[in-house]
PDB file of C-alpha atoms in Angstrom:
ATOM      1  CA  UNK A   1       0.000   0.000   0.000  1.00  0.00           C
ATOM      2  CA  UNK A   2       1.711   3.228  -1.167  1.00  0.00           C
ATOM      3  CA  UNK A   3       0.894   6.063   0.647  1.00  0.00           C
ATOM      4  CA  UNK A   4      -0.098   4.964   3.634  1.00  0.00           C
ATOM      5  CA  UNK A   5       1.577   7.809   6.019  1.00  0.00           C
ATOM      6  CA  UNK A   6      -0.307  10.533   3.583  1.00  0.00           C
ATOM      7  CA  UNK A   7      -3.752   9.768   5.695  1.00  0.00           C
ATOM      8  CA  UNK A   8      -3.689  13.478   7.650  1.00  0.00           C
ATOM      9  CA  UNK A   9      -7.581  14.593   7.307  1.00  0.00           C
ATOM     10  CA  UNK A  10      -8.808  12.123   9.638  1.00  0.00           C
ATOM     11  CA  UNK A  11     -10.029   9.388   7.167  1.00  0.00           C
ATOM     12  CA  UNK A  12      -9.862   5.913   7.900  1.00  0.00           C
ATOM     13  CA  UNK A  13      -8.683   3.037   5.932  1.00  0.00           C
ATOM     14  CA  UNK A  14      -8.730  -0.907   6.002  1.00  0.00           C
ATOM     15  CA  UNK A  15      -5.449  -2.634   7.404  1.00  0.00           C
ATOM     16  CA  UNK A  16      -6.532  -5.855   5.358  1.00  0.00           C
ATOM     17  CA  UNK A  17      -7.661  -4.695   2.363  1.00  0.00           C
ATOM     18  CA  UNK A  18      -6.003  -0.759   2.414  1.00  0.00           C
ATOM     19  CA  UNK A  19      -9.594   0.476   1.042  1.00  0.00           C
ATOM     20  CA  UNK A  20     -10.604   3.968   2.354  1.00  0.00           C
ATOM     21  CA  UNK A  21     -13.395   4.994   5.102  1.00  0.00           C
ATOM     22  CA  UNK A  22     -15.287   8.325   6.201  1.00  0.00           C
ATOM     23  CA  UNK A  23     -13.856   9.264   9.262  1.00  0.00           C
ATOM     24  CA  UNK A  24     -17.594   8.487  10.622  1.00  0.00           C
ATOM     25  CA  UNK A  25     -16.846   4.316   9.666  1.00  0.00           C
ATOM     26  CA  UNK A  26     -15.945   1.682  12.530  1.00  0.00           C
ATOM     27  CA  UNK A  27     -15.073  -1.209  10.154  1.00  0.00           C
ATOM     28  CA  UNK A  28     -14.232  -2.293   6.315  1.00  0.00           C
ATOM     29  CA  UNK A  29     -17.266  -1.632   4.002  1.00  0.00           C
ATOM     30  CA  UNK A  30     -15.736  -4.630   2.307  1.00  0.00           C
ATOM     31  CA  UNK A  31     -14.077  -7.366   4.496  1.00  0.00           C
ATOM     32  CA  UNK A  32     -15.327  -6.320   7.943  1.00  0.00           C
ATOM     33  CA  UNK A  33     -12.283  -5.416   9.596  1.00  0.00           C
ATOM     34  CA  UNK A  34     -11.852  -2.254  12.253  1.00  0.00           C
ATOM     35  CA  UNK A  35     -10.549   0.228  10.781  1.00  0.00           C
ATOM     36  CA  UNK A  36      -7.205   2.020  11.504  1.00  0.00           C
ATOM     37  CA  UNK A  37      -5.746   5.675  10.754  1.00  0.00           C
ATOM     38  CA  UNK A  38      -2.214   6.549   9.379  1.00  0.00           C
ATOM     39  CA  UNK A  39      -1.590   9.058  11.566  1.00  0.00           C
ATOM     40  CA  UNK A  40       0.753   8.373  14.053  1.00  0.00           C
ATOM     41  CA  UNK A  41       4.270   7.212  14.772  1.00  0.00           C
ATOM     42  CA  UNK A  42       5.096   4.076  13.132  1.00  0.00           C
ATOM     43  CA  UNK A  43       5.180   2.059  16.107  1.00  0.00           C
ATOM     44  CA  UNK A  44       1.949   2.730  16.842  1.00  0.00           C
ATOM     45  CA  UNK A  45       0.236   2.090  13.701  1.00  0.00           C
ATOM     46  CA  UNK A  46       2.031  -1.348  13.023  1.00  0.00           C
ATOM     47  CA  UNK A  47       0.474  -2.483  17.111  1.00  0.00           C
ATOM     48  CA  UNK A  48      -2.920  -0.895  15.624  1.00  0.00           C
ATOM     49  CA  UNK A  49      -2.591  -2.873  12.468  1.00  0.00           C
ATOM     50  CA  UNK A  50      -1.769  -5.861  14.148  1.00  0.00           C
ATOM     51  CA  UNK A  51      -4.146  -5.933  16.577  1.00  0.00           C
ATOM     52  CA  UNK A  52      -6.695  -5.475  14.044  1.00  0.00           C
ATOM     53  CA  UNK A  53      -5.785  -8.289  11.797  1.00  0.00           C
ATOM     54  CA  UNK A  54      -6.510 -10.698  15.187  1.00  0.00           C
ATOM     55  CA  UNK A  55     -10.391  -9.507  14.752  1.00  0.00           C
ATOM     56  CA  UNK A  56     -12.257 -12.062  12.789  1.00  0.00           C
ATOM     57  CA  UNK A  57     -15.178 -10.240  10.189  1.00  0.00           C
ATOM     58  CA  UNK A  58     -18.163 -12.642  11.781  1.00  0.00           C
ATOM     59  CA  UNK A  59     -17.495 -10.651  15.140  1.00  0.00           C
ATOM     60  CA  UNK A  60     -17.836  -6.947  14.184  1.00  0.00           C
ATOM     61  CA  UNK A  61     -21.303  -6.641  13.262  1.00  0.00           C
ATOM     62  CA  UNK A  62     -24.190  -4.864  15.577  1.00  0.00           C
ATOM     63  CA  UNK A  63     -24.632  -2.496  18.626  1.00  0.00           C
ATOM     64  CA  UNK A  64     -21.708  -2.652  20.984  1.00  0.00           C
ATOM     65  CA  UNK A  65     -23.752  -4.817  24.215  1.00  0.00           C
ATOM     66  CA  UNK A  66     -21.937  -4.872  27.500  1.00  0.00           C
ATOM     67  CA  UNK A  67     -20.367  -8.215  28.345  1.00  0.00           C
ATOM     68  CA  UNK A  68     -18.756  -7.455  31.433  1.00  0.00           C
ATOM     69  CA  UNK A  69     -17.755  -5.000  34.142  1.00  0.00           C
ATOM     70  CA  UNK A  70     -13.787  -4.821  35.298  1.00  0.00           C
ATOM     71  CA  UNK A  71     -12.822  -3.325  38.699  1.00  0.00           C
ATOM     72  CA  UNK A  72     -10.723  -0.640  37.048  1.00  0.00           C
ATOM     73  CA  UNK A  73      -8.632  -0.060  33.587  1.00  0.00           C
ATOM     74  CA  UNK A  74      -6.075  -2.397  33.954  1.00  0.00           C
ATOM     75  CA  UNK A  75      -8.412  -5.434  34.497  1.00  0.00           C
ATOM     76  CA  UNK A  76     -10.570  -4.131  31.337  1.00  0.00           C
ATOM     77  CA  UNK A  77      -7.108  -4.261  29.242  1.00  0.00           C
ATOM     78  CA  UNK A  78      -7.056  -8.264  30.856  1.00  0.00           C
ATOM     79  CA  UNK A  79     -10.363  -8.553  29.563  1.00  0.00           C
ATOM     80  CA  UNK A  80      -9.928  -7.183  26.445  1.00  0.00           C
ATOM     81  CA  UNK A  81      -7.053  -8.883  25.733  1.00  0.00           C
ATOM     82  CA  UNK A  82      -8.732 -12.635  26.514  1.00  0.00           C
ATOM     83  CA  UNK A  83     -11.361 -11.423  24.314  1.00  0.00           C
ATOM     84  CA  UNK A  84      -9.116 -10.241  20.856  1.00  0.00           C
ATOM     85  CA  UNK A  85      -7.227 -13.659  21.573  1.00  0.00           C
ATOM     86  CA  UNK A  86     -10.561 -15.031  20.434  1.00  0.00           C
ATOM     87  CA  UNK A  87     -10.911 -12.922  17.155  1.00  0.00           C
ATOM     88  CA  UNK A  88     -13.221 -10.616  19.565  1.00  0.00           C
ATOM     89  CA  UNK A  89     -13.103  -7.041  18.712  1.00  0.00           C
ATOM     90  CA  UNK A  90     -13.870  -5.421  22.533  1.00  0.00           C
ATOM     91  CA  UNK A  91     -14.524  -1.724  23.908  1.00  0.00           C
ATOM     92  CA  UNK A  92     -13.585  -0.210  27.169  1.00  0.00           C
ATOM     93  CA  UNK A  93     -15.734   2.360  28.634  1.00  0.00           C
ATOM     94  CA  UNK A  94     -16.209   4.067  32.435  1.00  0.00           C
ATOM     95  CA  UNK A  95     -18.741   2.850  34.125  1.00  0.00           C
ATOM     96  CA  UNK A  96     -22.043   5.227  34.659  1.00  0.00           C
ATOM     97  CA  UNK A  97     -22.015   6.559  37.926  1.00  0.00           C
ATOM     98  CA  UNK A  98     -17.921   6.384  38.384  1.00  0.00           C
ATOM     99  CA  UNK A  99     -16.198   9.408  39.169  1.00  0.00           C
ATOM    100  CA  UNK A 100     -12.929   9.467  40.052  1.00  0.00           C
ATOM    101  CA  UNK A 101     -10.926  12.030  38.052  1.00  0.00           C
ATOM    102  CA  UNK A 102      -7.983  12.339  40.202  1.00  0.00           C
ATOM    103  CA  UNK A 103      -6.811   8.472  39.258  1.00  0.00           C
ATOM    104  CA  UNK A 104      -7.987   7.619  36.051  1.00  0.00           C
ATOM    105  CA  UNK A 105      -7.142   4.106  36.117  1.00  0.00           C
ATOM    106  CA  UNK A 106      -9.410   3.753  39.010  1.00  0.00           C
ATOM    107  CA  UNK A 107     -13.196   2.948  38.508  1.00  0.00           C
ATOM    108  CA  UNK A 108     -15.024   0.050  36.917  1.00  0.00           C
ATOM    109  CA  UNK A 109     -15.238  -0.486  33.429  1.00  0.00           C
ATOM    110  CA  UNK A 110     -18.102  -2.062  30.911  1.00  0.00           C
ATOM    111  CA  UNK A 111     -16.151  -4.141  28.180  1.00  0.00           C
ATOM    112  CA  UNK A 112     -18.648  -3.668  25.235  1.00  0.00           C
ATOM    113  CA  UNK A 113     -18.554  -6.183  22.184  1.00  0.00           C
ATOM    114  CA  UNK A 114     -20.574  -6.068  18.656  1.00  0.00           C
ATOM    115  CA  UNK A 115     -24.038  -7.832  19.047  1.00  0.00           C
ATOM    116  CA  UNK A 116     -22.847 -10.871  16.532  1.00  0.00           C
ATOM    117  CA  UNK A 117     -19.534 -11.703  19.283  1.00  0.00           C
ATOM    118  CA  UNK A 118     -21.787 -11.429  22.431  1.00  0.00           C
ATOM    119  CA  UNK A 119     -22.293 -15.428  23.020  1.00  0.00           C
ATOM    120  CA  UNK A 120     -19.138 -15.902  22.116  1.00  0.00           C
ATOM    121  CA  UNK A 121     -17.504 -13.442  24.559  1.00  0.00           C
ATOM    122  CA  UNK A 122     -19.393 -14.551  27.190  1.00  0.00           C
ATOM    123  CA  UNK A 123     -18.531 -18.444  26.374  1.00  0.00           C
ATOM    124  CA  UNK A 124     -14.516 -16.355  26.542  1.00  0.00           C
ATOM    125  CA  UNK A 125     -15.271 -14.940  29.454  1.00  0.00           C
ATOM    126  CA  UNK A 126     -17.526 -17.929  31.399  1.00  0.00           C
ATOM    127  CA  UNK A 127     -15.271 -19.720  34.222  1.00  0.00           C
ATOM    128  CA  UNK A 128     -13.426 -22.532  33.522  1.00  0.00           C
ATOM    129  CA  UNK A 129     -14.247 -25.877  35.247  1.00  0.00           C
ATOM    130  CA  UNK A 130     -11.486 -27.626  37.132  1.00  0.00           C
TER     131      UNK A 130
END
């Protein structure tokens, strides 16, 4: 894909397939997949791109629904991370009602997922038996 650090008016484009978005787009008209910007040190857009190449299409369409509720941002990123090891695209979001602005990791979290991953999230997320 040639031009890919060009991307500087906030559009969005397709780390699969390299196809363009409106900056209003969440994922690939075409293949499904979240959608990334160019903008940014390299560093950061390679962990974006990679990250996004781990979300399987089948799992990214719907509302976001609330799977789960973390303690506080670093056991959201846990979460989040059991949940893209499944091909489950995830989002982290305070929880309504938490205010605690002077330590911003603090405070629950929902973990939201696209309607069409819910089940399987939860079946991520259910405990294990033994």
């Amino acid at each position: 894909m040639s031009g890919e650090g060009a991307h500087t008016n906030g559009e969005l484009h397709c780390p699969r397939c390299g196809l363009e978005h409106d900056a209003g787009e969440r994922f690939c008209r075409d293949c499904g997949m979240p959608l990334v910007q160019a903008e940014g040190d390299d560093a950061e857009v390679d962990e974006r791109r990679r990250r996004a190449r781990r979300i399987k299409p089948q799992y990214t369409e719907g509302e976001l629904v609330r799977v789960a509720r973390a303690q506080n941002q670093s056991e959201a990123e846990l979460i989040e991370n059991l949940l893209l090891a499944r091909g489950i695209p995830s989002l982290l979001r305070r929880s309504a009602g938490v205010d605690v602005p002077d330590m911003l990791a603090a405070g629950a979290r929902d973990v939201l997922v696209p309607e069409s991953a819910v089940q399987a999230a939860r079946e991520a997320l259910a405990p294990q038996p033994g």
